[in-house]
């Protein structure tokens, strides 16, 4: 897996501003002449988008934690094969809204102590980490308010509520301590443009 492109991911709780920051980073890199592929999980390829609907719509108790891990991993494998790796091999920058760290936190910690299962499946079926991950850290109450205000119908996870948002935030911060070389924590409780300037500098090593 020595693709020449750069693989950048955004992580954080629901409503933390990941999609906004992914878009602003993509725009900024394109303005500087880079070829960028913007994508997201779950989804990012036709098959994975179908799996997304199974995961995000309907009754919060629809799947067991174990089944959920399998579905997220199946979607990720398809996304990797059909979207991410071809773009990296073509030398592009891939910016992905959520990736395996979300499974480590959401399924590995908060839906039961299943981190080992998540890690073993990742090693077997994915085997690729981002080059850099921006963790947008955010007050859980504010994140939930923003996420629920969107009313997209994809609210199966948001329906778990504030206590779960708190545990997920703690889970992401613990992950940042576990992977200090890859994951950079960015304060999301600021204006979008201020956050975007910091993200750009982290990713490119030059001021925006
Ligand atoms: P996520 O992808 O993490 O769920 P979004 O980027 O979709 O988050 O942002 C959630 C909502 O909050 C959107 O309505 C967005 O316009 C708004 N938002 C994003 N970043 C900021 C910010 N820095 N300050 C205020 N509102 C924001
Ligand atoms: P997303 O569309 O990124 O939601 P948001 O914009 O609200 O952050 O992700 C949808 C939900 O899927 C989100 O609540 C987190 C959850 N999720 C997991 O539980 N595990 C995963 O591996 C991924 C990628 C997402």
PDB file of C-alpha atoms and ligand atoms in Angstrom:
ATOM      1  CA  UNK A   1       0.000   0.000   0.000  1.00  0.00           C
ATOM      2  CA  UNK A   2       2.463   2.641  -1.153  1.00  0.00           C
ATOM      3  CA  UNK A   3       0.058   4.823  -3.135  1.00  0.00           C
ATOM      4  CA  UNK A   4       1.627   8.242  -3.839  1.00  0.00           C
ATOM      5  CA  UNK A   5      -1.410  10.436  -2.978  1.00  0.00           C
ATOM      6  CA  UNK A   6      -2.276  11.782   0.440  1.00  0.00           C
ATOM      7  CA  UNK A   7      -5.078  10.369   2.581  1.00  0.00           C
ATOM      8  CA  UNK A   8      -6.633  12.910   4.983  1.00  0.00           C
ATOM      9  CA  UNK A   9      -9.563  12.135   7.299  1.00  0.00           C
ATOM     10  CA  UNK A  10     -11.827  14.187   9.570  1.00  0.00           C
ATOM     11  CA  UNK A  11     -13.230  12.703  12.753  1.00  0.00           C
ATOM     12  CA  UNK A  12     -15.324  13.878  15.675  1.00  0.00           C
ATOM     13  CA  UNK A  13     -18.765  13.622  17.199  1.00  0.00           C
ATOM     14  CA  UNK A  14     -21.951  14.323  15.216  1.00  0.00           C
ATOM     15  CA  UNK A  15     -22.340  18.005  14.399  1.00  0.00           C
ATOM     16  CA  UNK A  16     -18.731  18.897  15.208  1.00  0.00           C
ATOM     17  CA  UNK A  17     -18.174  20.496  11.803  1.00  0.00           C
ATOM     18  CA  UNK A  18     -16.331  17.701   9.973  1.00  0.00           C
ATOM     19  CA  UNK A  19     -18.216  18.048   6.682  1.00  0.00           C
ATOM     20  CA  UNK A  20     -17.809  21.827   6.723  1.00  0.00           C
ATOM     21  CA  UNK A  21     -14.057  21.544   7.343  1.00  0.00           C
ATOM     22  CA  UNK A  22     -13.600  18.789   4.762  1.00  0.00           C
ATOM     23  CA  UNK A  23     -15.225  21.026   2.148  1.00  0.00           C
ATOM     24  CA  UNK A  24     -13.181  24.112   3.119  1.00  0.00           C
ATOM     25  CA  UNK A  25      -9.921  22.134   3.003  1.00  0.00           C
ATOM     26  CA  UNK A  26     -10.813  20.643  -0.392  1.00  0.00           C
ATOM     27  CA  UNK A  27     -11.602  24.124  -1.779  1.00  0.00           C
ATOM     28  CA  UNK A  28      -8.348  25.557  -0.426  1.00  0.00           C
ATOM     29  CA  UNK A  29      -6.243  22.728  -1.878  1.00  0.00           C
ATOM     30  CA  UNK A  30      -7.983  22.962  -5.260  1.00  0.00           C
ATOM     31  CA  UNK A  31      -7.296  26.701  -5.367  1.00  0.00           C
ATOM     32  CA  UNK A  32      -3.628  25.753  -5.080  1.00  0.00           C
ATOM     33  CA  UNK A  33      -3.923  23.372  -8.008  1.00  0.00           C
ATOM     34  CA  UNK A  34      -4.173  20.035  -6.212  1.00  0.00           C
ATOM     35  CA  UNK A  35      -6.445  17.273  -7.443  1.00  0.00           C
ATOM     36  CA  UNK A  36      -8.780  16.411  -4.585  1.00  0.00           C
ATOM     37  CA  UNK A  37     -11.372  13.672  -4.096  1.00  0.00           C
ATOM     38  CA  UNK A  38     -13.920  14.464  -1.378  1.00  0.00           C
ATOM     39  CA  UNK A  39     -15.641  11.456   0.087  1.00  0.00           C
ATOM     40  CA  UNK A  40     -17.371  10.230   3.242  1.00  0.00           C
ATOM     41  CA  UNK A  41     -18.203   7.225   5.366  1.00  0.00           C
ATOM     42  CA  UNK A  42     -20.323   5.295   5.657  1.00  0.00           C
ATOM     43  CA  UNK A  43     -20.583   5.541   1.873  1.00  0.00           C
ATOM     44  CA  UNK A  44     -18.279   6.986  -0.757  1.00  0.00           C
ATOM     45  CA  UNK A  45     -18.927   4.337  -3.443  1.00  0.00           C
ATOM     46  CA  UNK A  46     -22.252   3.141  -4.905  1.00  0.00           C
ATOM     47  CA  UNK A  47     -22.292  -0.110  -2.908  1.00  0.00           C
ATOM     48  CA  UNK A  48     -21.211   1.563   0.314  1.00  0.00           C
ATOM     49  CA  UNK A  49     -23.908   4.231  -0.100  1.00  0.00           C
ATOM     50  CA  UNK A  50     -26.486   1.425  -0.195  1.00  0.00           C
ATOM     51  CA  UNK A  51     -25.069   0.017   3.033  1.00  0.00           C
ATOM     52  CA  UNK A  52     -25.183   3.557   4.499  1.00  0.00           C
ATOM     53  CA  UNK A  53     -28.970   3.556   4.255  1.00  0.00           C
ATOM     54  CA  UNK A  54     -29.169   0.272   6.157  1.00  0.00           C
ATOM     55  CA  UNK A  55     -26.991   1.728   8.900  1.00  0.00           C
ATOM     56  CA  UNK A  56     -28.343   5.241   9.360  1.00  0.00           C
ATOM     57  CA  UNK A  57     -32.067   4.950   8.851  1.00  0.00           C
ATOM     58  CA  UNK A  58     -34.675   3.240  10.979  1.00  0.00           C
ATOM     59  CA  UNK A  59     -34.950   1.986  14.545  1.00  0.00           C
ATOM     60  CA  UNK A  60     -31.904   2.695  16.769  1.00  0.00           C
ATOM     61  CA  UNK A  61     -32.036  -0.938  17.936  1.00  0.00           C
ATOM     62  CA  UNK A  62     -32.151  -2.313  14.410  1.00  0.00           C
ATOM     63  CA  UNK A  63     -28.700  -3.968  14.481  1.00  0.00           C
ATOM     64  CA  UNK A  64     -26.618  -5.577  17.186  1.00  0.00           C
ATOM     65  CA  UNK A  65     -23.199  -4.017  17.803  1.00  0.00           C
ATOM     66  CA  UNK A  66     -21.520  -6.981  16.092  1.00  0.00           C
ATOM     67  CA  UNK A  67     -23.688  -6.774  12.962  1.00  0.00           C
ATOM     68  CA  UNK A  68     -23.049  -3.054  12.804  1.00  0.00           C
ATOM     69  CA  UNK A  69     -19.273  -3.587  12.816  1.00  0.00           C
ATOM     70  CA  UNK A  70     -19.596  -6.008   9.911  1.00  0.00           C
ATOM     71  CA  UNK A  71     -21.745  -3.588   7.909  1.00  0.00           C
ATOM     72  CA  UNK A  72     -19.395  -0.622   8.484  1.00  0.00           C
ATOM     73  CA  UNK A  73     -16.411  -2.785   7.540  1.00  0.00           C
ATOM     74  CA  UNK A  74     -18.132  -4.085   4.403  1.00  0.00           C
ATOM     75  CA  UNK A  75     -18.948  -0.523   3.346  1.00  0.00           C
ATOM     76  CA  UNK A  76     -15.354   0.591   4.074  1.00  0.00           C
ATOM     77  CA  UNK A  77     -13.832  -2.241   2.066  1.00  0.00           C
ATOM     78  CA  UNK A  78     -15.906  -1.328  -0.994  1.00  0.00           C
ATOM     79  CA  UNK A  79     -15.104   2.377  -0.551  1.00  0.00           C
ATOM     80  CA  UNK A  80     -11.389   1.621  -0.244  1.00  0.00           C
ATOM     81  CA  UNK A  81     -11.278  -0.643  -3.308  1.00  0.00           C
ATOM     82  CA  UNK A  82     -13.351   1.538  -5.603  1.00  0.00           C
ATOM     83  CA  UNK A  83     -12.782   5.130  -4.526  1.00  0.00           C
ATOM     84  CA  UNK A  84      -9.902   5.703  -2.101  1.00  0.00           C
ATOM     85  CA  UNK A  85      -7.096   3.506  -3.422  1.00  0.00           C
ATOM     86  CA  UNK A  86      -7.617   4.351  -7.124  1.00  0.00           C
ATOM     87  CA  UNK A  87      -7.486   8.083  -6.282  1.00  0.00           C
ATOM     88  CA  UNK A  88      -4.357   7.699  -4.133  1.00  0.00           C
ATOM     89  CA  UNK A  89      -2.696   5.638  -6.855  1.00  0.00           C
ATOM     90  CA  UNK A  90      -3.445   8.482  -9.296  1.00  0.00           C
ATOM     91  CA  UNK A  91      -1.582  10.837  -6.933  1.00  0.00           C
ATOM     92  CA  UNK A  92      -4.682  12.709  -5.703  1.00  0.00           C
ATOM     93  CA  UNK A  93      -5.455  14.008  -2.235  1.00  0.00           C
ATOM     94  CA  UNK A  94      -8.340  12.048  -0.699  1.00  0.00           C
ATOM     95  CA  UNK A  95     -10.321  13.907   1.965  1.00  0.00           C
ATOM     96  CA  UNK A  96     -12.671  11.617   3.823  1.00  0.00           C
ATOM     97  CA  UNK A  97     -15.369  12.621   6.316  1.00  0.00           C
ATOM     98  CA  UNK A  98     -14.988   9.792   8.909  1.00  0.00           C
ATOM     99  CA  UNK A  99     -13.039   6.543   8.502  1.00  0.00           C
ATOM    100  CA  UNK A 100     -11.908   3.659  10.733  1.00  0.00           C
ATOM    101  CA  UNK A 101     -11.456   5.822  13.857  1.00  0.00           C
ATOM    102  CA  UNK A 102     -15.245   6.273  13.899  1.00  0.00           C
ATOM    103  CA  UNK A 103     -15.697   2.498  14.071  1.00  0.00           C
ATOM    104  CA  UNK A 104     -13.069   2.262  16.817  1.00  0.00           C
ATOM    105  CA  UNK A 105     -15.019   4.788  18.874  1.00  0.00           C
ATOM    106  CA  UNK A 106     -18.690   4.224  17.994  1.00  0.00           C
ATOM    107  CA  UNK A 107     -18.661   0.423  17.744  1.00  0.00           C
ATOM    108  CA  UNK A 108     -15.474  -0.346  19.680  1.00  0.00           C
ATOM    109  CA  UNK A 109     -16.181   1.590  22.844  1.00  0.00           C
ATOM    110  CA  UNK A 110     -19.695   2.887  23.096  1.00  0.00           C
ATOM    111  CA  UNK A 111     -21.684  -0.117  21.828  1.00  0.00           C
ATOM    112  CA  UNK A 112     -19.946  -2.655  24.077  1.00  0.00           C
ATOM    113  CA  UNK A 113     -16.286  -3.488  24.681  1.00  0.00           C
ATOM    114  CA  UNK A 114     -15.674  -4.577  21.104  1.00  0.00           C
ATOM    115  CA  UNK A 115     -12.489  -2.725  20.263  1.00  0.00           C
ATOM    116  CA  UNK A 116     -10.535  -5.934  19.754  1.00  0.00           C
ATOM    117  CA  UNK A 117     -13.084  -7.206  17.240  1.00  0.00           C
ATOM    118  CA  UNK A 118     -12.951  -3.858  15.425  1.00  0.00           C
ATOM    119  CA  UNK A 119      -9.135  -3.978  15.313  1.00  0.00           C
ATOM    120  CA  UNK A 120      -8.973  -7.550  14.060  1.00  0.00           C
ATOM    121  CA  UNK A 121     -11.481  -6.917  11.284  1.00  0.00           C
ATOM    122  CA  UNK A 122      -9.663  -3.721  10.318  1.00  0.00           C
ATOM    123  CA  UNK A 123      -6.358  -5.554  10.066  1.00  0.00           C
ATOM    124  CA  UNK A 124      -7.880  -8.326   7.978  1.00  0.00           C
ATOM    125  CA  UNK A 125     -10.097  -6.308   5.639  1.00  0.00           C
ATOM    126  CA  UNK A 126      -8.834  -2.700   5.524  1.00  0.00           C
ATOM    127  CA  UNK A 127      -5.177  -2.545   6.601  1.00  0.00           C
ATOM    128  CA  UNK A 128      -4.770   1.105   5.697  1.00  0.00           C
ATOM    129  CA  UNK A 129      -4.603   4.170   7.972  1.00  0.00           C
ATOM    130  CA  UNK A 130      -4.941   7.794   6.896  1.00  0.00           C
ATOM    131  CA  UNK A 131      -1.715   9.802   6.520  1.00  0.00           C
ATOM    132  CA  UNK A 132      -3.226  12.440   8.778  1.00  0.00           C
ATOM    133  CA  UNK A 133      -6.455  12.724  10.795  1.00  0.00           C
ATOM    134  CA  UNK A 134      -8.018  15.959  12.034  1.00  0.00           C
ATOM    135  CA  UNK A 135     -10.113  15.382  15.144  1.00  0.00           C
ATOM    136  CA  UNK A 136     -12.567  18.276  15.427  1.00  0.00           C
ATOM    137  CA  UNK A 137     -13.158  18.446  19.175  1.00  0.00           C
ATOM    138  CA  UNK A 138     -16.468  19.966  20.246  1.00  0.00           C
ATOM    139  CA  UNK A 139     -18.741  20.495  23.212  1.00  0.00           C
ATOM    140  CA  UNK A 140     -21.186  17.500  23.034  1.00  0.00           C
ATOM    141  CA  UNK A 141     -24.312  19.558  23.769  1.00  0.00           C
ATOM    142  CA  UNK A 142     -23.520  22.007  20.983  1.00  0.00           C
ATOM    143  CA  UNK A 143     -22.680  19.161  18.592  1.00  0.00           C
ATOM    144  CA  UNK A 144     -25.966  17.390  19.269  1.00  0.00           C
ATOM    145  CA  UNK A 145     -27.945  20.615  18.860  1.00  0.00           C
ATOM    146  CA  UNK A 146     -26.321  21.253  15.491  1.00  0.00           C
ATOM    147  CA  UNK A 147     -26.742  17.671  14.309  1.00  0.00           C
ATOM    148  CA  UNK A 148     -30.433  17.462  15.259  1.00  0.00           C
ATOM    149  CA  UNK A 149     -31.149  20.845  13.632  1.00  0.00           C
ATOM    150  CA  UNK A 150     -30.274  19.293  10.263  1.00  0.00           C
ATOM    151  CA  UNK A 151     -33.268  16.877  10.197  1.00  0.00           C
ATOM    152  CA  UNK A 152     -31.860  14.686   7.425  1.00  0.00           C
ATOM    153  CA  UNK A 153     -33.664  11.483   8.459  1.00  0.00           C
ATOM    154  CA  UNK A 154     -30.235   9.898   9.013  1.00  0.00           C
ATOM    155  CA  UNK A 155     -30.612  10.213  12.743  1.00  0.00           C
ATOM    156  CA  UNK A 156     -30.262   6.656  14.020  1.00  0.00           C
ATOM    157  CA  UNK A 157     -27.020   7.481  15.843  1.00  0.00           C
ATOM    158  CA  UNK A 158     -27.974  10.981  16.949  1.00  0.00           C
ATOM    159  CA  UNK A 159     -31.009   9.368  18.645  1.00  0.00           C
ATOM    160  CA  UNK A 160     -28.634   7.844  21.220  1.00  0.00           C
ATOM    161  CA  UNK A 161     -28.526  11.266  22.955  1.00  0.00           C
ATOM    162  CA  UNK A 162     -26.254  13.530  24.980  1.00  0.00           C
ATOM    163  CA  UNK A 163     -24.700  10.994  27.333  1.00  0.00           C
ATOM    164  CA  UNK A 164     -23.557   8.949  24.348  1.00  0.00           C
ATOM    165  CA  UNK A 165     -22.156  12.081  22.645  1.00  0.00           C
ATOM    166  CA  UNK A 166     -20.088  12.706  25.807  1.00  0.00           C
ATOM    167  CA  UNK A 167     -18.722   9.174  25.815  1.00  0.00           C
ATOM    168  CA  UNK A 168     -17.884   9.410  22.131  1.00  0.00           C
ATOM    169  CA  UNK A 169     -16.019  12.666  22.600  1.00  0.00           C
ATOM    170  CA  UNK A 170     -13.957  11.051  25.385  1.00  0.00           C
ATOM    171  CA  UNK A 171     -13.392   8.048  23.109  1.00  0.00           C
ATOM    172  CA  UNK A 172     -12.046  10.219  20.280  1.00  0.00           C
ATOM    173  CA  UNK A 173      -9.721  12.104  22.647  1.00  0.00           C
ATOM    174  CA  UNK A 174      -8.398   8.788  23.988  1.00  0.00           C
ATOM    175  CA  UNK A 175      -7.760   7.658  20.416  1.00  0.00           C
ATOM    176  CA  UNK A 176      -5.801  10.856  19.740  1.00  0.00           C
ATOM    177  CA  UNK A 177      -3.562   9.950  22.677  1.00  0.00           C
ATOM    178  CA  UNK A 178      -3.186   6.421  21.293  1.00  0.00           C
ATOM    179  CA  UNK A 179      -2.102   7.636  17.827  1.00  0.00           C
ATOM    180  CA  UNK A 180      -0.295  10.924  18.533  1.00  0.00           C
ATOM    181  CA  UNK A 181       1.697  10.878  15.277  1.00  0.00           C
ATOM    182  CA  UNK A 182      -1.370  10.611  13.064  1.00  0.00           C
ATOM    183  CA  UNK A 183      -4.256  12.332  14.892  1.00  0.00           C
ATOM    184  CA  UNK A 184      -4.247  16.099  15.471  1.00  0.00           C
ATOM    185  CA  UNK A 185      -6.884  17.599  17.784  1.00  0.00           C
ATOM    186  CA  UNK A 186      -8.433  20.868  16.557  1.00  0.00           C
ATOM    187  CA  UNK A 187     -10.736  23.027  18.721  1.00  0.00           C
ATOM    188  CA  UNK A 188     -14.105  23.059  16.912  1.00  0.00           C
ATOM    189  CA  UNK A 189     -15.756  25.679  19.151  1.00  0.00           C
ATOM    190  CA  UNK A 190     -14.606  28.559  16.933  1.00  0.00           C
ATOM    191  CA  UNK A 191     -15.613  30.250  13.673  1.00  0.00           C
ATOM    192  CA  UNK A 192     -15.440  27.867  10.705  1.00  0.00           C
ATOM    193  CA  UNK A 193     -12.854  30.043   8.881  1.00  0.00           C
ATOM    194  CA  UNK A 194     -10.547  30.132  11.924  1.00  0.00           C
ATOM    195  CA  UNK A 195     -10.661  26.344  12.214  1.00  0.00           C
ATOM    196  CA  UNK A 196     -10.116  25.980   8.456  1.00  0.00           C
ATOM    197  CA  UNK A 197      -6.949  28.099   8.581  1.00  0.00           C
ATOM    198  CA  UNK A 198      -5.496  25.895  11.327  1.00  0.00           C
ATOM    199  CA  UNK A 199      -6.458  22.710   9.471  1.00  0.00           C
ATOM    200  CA  UNK A 200      -4.816  23.971   6.279  1.00  0.00           C
ATOM    201  CA  UNK A 201      -1.581  24.718   8.116  1.00  0.00           C
ATOM    202  CA  UNK A 202      -1.534  21.285   9.782  1.00  0.00           C
ATOM    203  CA  UNK A 203      -2.140  19.473   6.491  1.00  0.00           C
ATOM    204  CA  UNK A 204       0.189  21.459   4.231  1.00  0.00           C
ATOM    205  CA  UNK A 205       2.749  22.786   6.684  1.00  0.00           C
ATOM    206  CA  UNK A 206       2.203  26.302   5.273  1.00  0.00           C
ATOM    207  CA  UNK A 207      -0.058  29.146   6.476  1.00  0.00           C
ATOM    208  CA  UNK A 208      -3.420  29.558   4.686  1.00  0.00           C
TER     209      UNK A 208
HETATM  210  P1  LIG B   1     -20.535  17.160  10.985  1.00  0.00           P
HETATM  211  O1  LIG B   1     -20.180  16.807   9.573  1.00  0.00           O
HETATM  212  O2  LIG B   1     -19.406  17.000  11.934  1.00  0.00           O
HETATM  213  O3  LIG B   1     -21.770  16.503  11.477  1.00  0.00           O
HETATM  214  P2  LIG B   1     -21.279  19.745   9.852  1.00  0.00           P
HETATM  215  O4  LIG B   1     -20.089  20.288   9.149  1.00  0.00           O
HETATM  216  O5  LIG B   1     -22.370  19.148   9.013  1.00  0.00           O
HETATM  217  O6  LIG B   1     -20.838  18.726  11.004  1.00  0.00           O
HETATM  218  O7  LIG B   1     -21.872  20.928  10.749  1.00  0.00           O
HETATM  219  C1  LIG B   1     -23.073  20.781  11.499  1.00  0.00           C
HETATM  220  C2  LIG B   1     -23.869  22.117  11.467  1.00  0.00           C
HETATM  221  O8  LIG B   1     -23.115  23.133  12.142  1.00  0.00           O
HETATM  222  C3  LIG B   1     -24.087  22.643  10.053  1.00  0.00           C
HETATM  223  O9  LIG B   1     -25.365  23.252  10.018  1.00  0.00           O
HETATM  224  C4  LIG B   1     -22.975  23.666   9.852  1.00  0.00           C
HETATM  225  O10 LIG B   1     -23.335  24.681   8.951  1.00  0.00           O
HETATM  226  C5  LIG B   1     -22.773  24.210  11.248  1.00  0.00           C
HETATM  227  N1  LIG B   1     -21.352  24.551  11.541  1.00  0.00           N
HETATM  228  C6  LIG B   1     -20.237  23.884  11.105  1.00  0.00           C
HETATM  229  N2  LIG B   1     -19.098  24.456  11.585  1.00  0.00           N
HETATM  230  C7  LIG B   1     -19.489  25.499  12.351  1.00  0.00           C
HETATM  231  C8  LIG B   1     -18.792  26.490  13.137  1.00  0.00           C
HETATM  232  N3  LIG B   1     -17.457  26.493  13.243  1.00  0.00           N
HETATM  233  N4  LIG B   1     -19.523  27.401  13.800  1.00  0.00           N
HETATM  234  C9  LIG B   1     -20.900  27.387  13.717  1.00  0.00           C
HETATM  235  N5  LIG B   1     -21.615  26.489  12.999  1.00  0.00           N
HETATM  236  C10 LIG B   1     -20.946  25.557  12.326  1.00  0.00           C
HETATM  237  P1  LIG B   2     -22.118  11.060   9.475  1.00  0.00           P
HETATM  238  O1  LIG B   2     -22.940  11.082   8.249  1.00  0.00           O
HETATM  239  O2  LIG B   2     -20.704  11.473   9.372  1.00  0.00           O
HETATM  240  O3  LIG B   2     -22.892  11.900  10.568  1.00  0.00           O
HETATM  241  P2  LIG B   2     -22.610  13.342  11.147  1.00  0.00           P
HETATM  242  O4  LIG B   2     -22.530  14.271   9.964  1.00  0.00           O
HETATM  243  O5  LIG B   2     -23.827  13.554  11.991  1.00  0.00           O
HETATM  244  O6  LIG B   2     -21.370  13.296  11.931  1.00  0.00           O
HETATM  245  O7  LIG B   2     -22.140   9.624  10.139  1.00  0.00           O
HETATM  246  C1  LIG B   2     -23.349   9.029  10.451  1.00  0.00           C
HETATM  247  C2  LIG B   2     -23.289   8.266  11.732  1.00  0.00           C
HETATM  248  O8  LIG B   2     -22.579   7.028  11.561  1.00  0.00           O
HETATM  249  C3  LIG B   2     -22.611   8.998  12.868  1.00  0.00           C
HETATM  250  O9  LIG B   2     -23.532   9.122  13.934  1.00  0.00           O
HETATM  251  C4  LIG B   2     -21.480   8.105  13.260  1.00  0.00           C
HETATM  252  C5  LIG B   2     -21.825   6.768  12.718  1.00  0.00           C
HETATM  253  N1  LIG B   2     -20.657   5.922  12.349  1.00  0.00           N
HETATM  254  C6  LIG B   2     -20.356   4.814  13.127  1.00  0.00           C
HETATM  255  O10 LIG B   2     -21.047   4.532  14.114  1.00  0.00           O
HETATM  256  N2  LIG B   2     -19.290   4.021  12.776  1.00  0.00           N
HETATM  257  C7  LIG B   2     -18.534   4.275  11.674  1.00  0.00           C
HETATM  258  O11 LIG B   2     -17.582   3.520  11.379  1.00  0.00           O
HETATM  259  C8  LIG B   2     -18.855   5.424  10.873  1.00  0.00           C
HETATM  260  C9  LIG B   2     -18.038   5.737   9.652  1.00  0.00           C
HETATM  261  C10 LIG B   2     -19.933   6.227  11.243  1.00  0.00           C
END
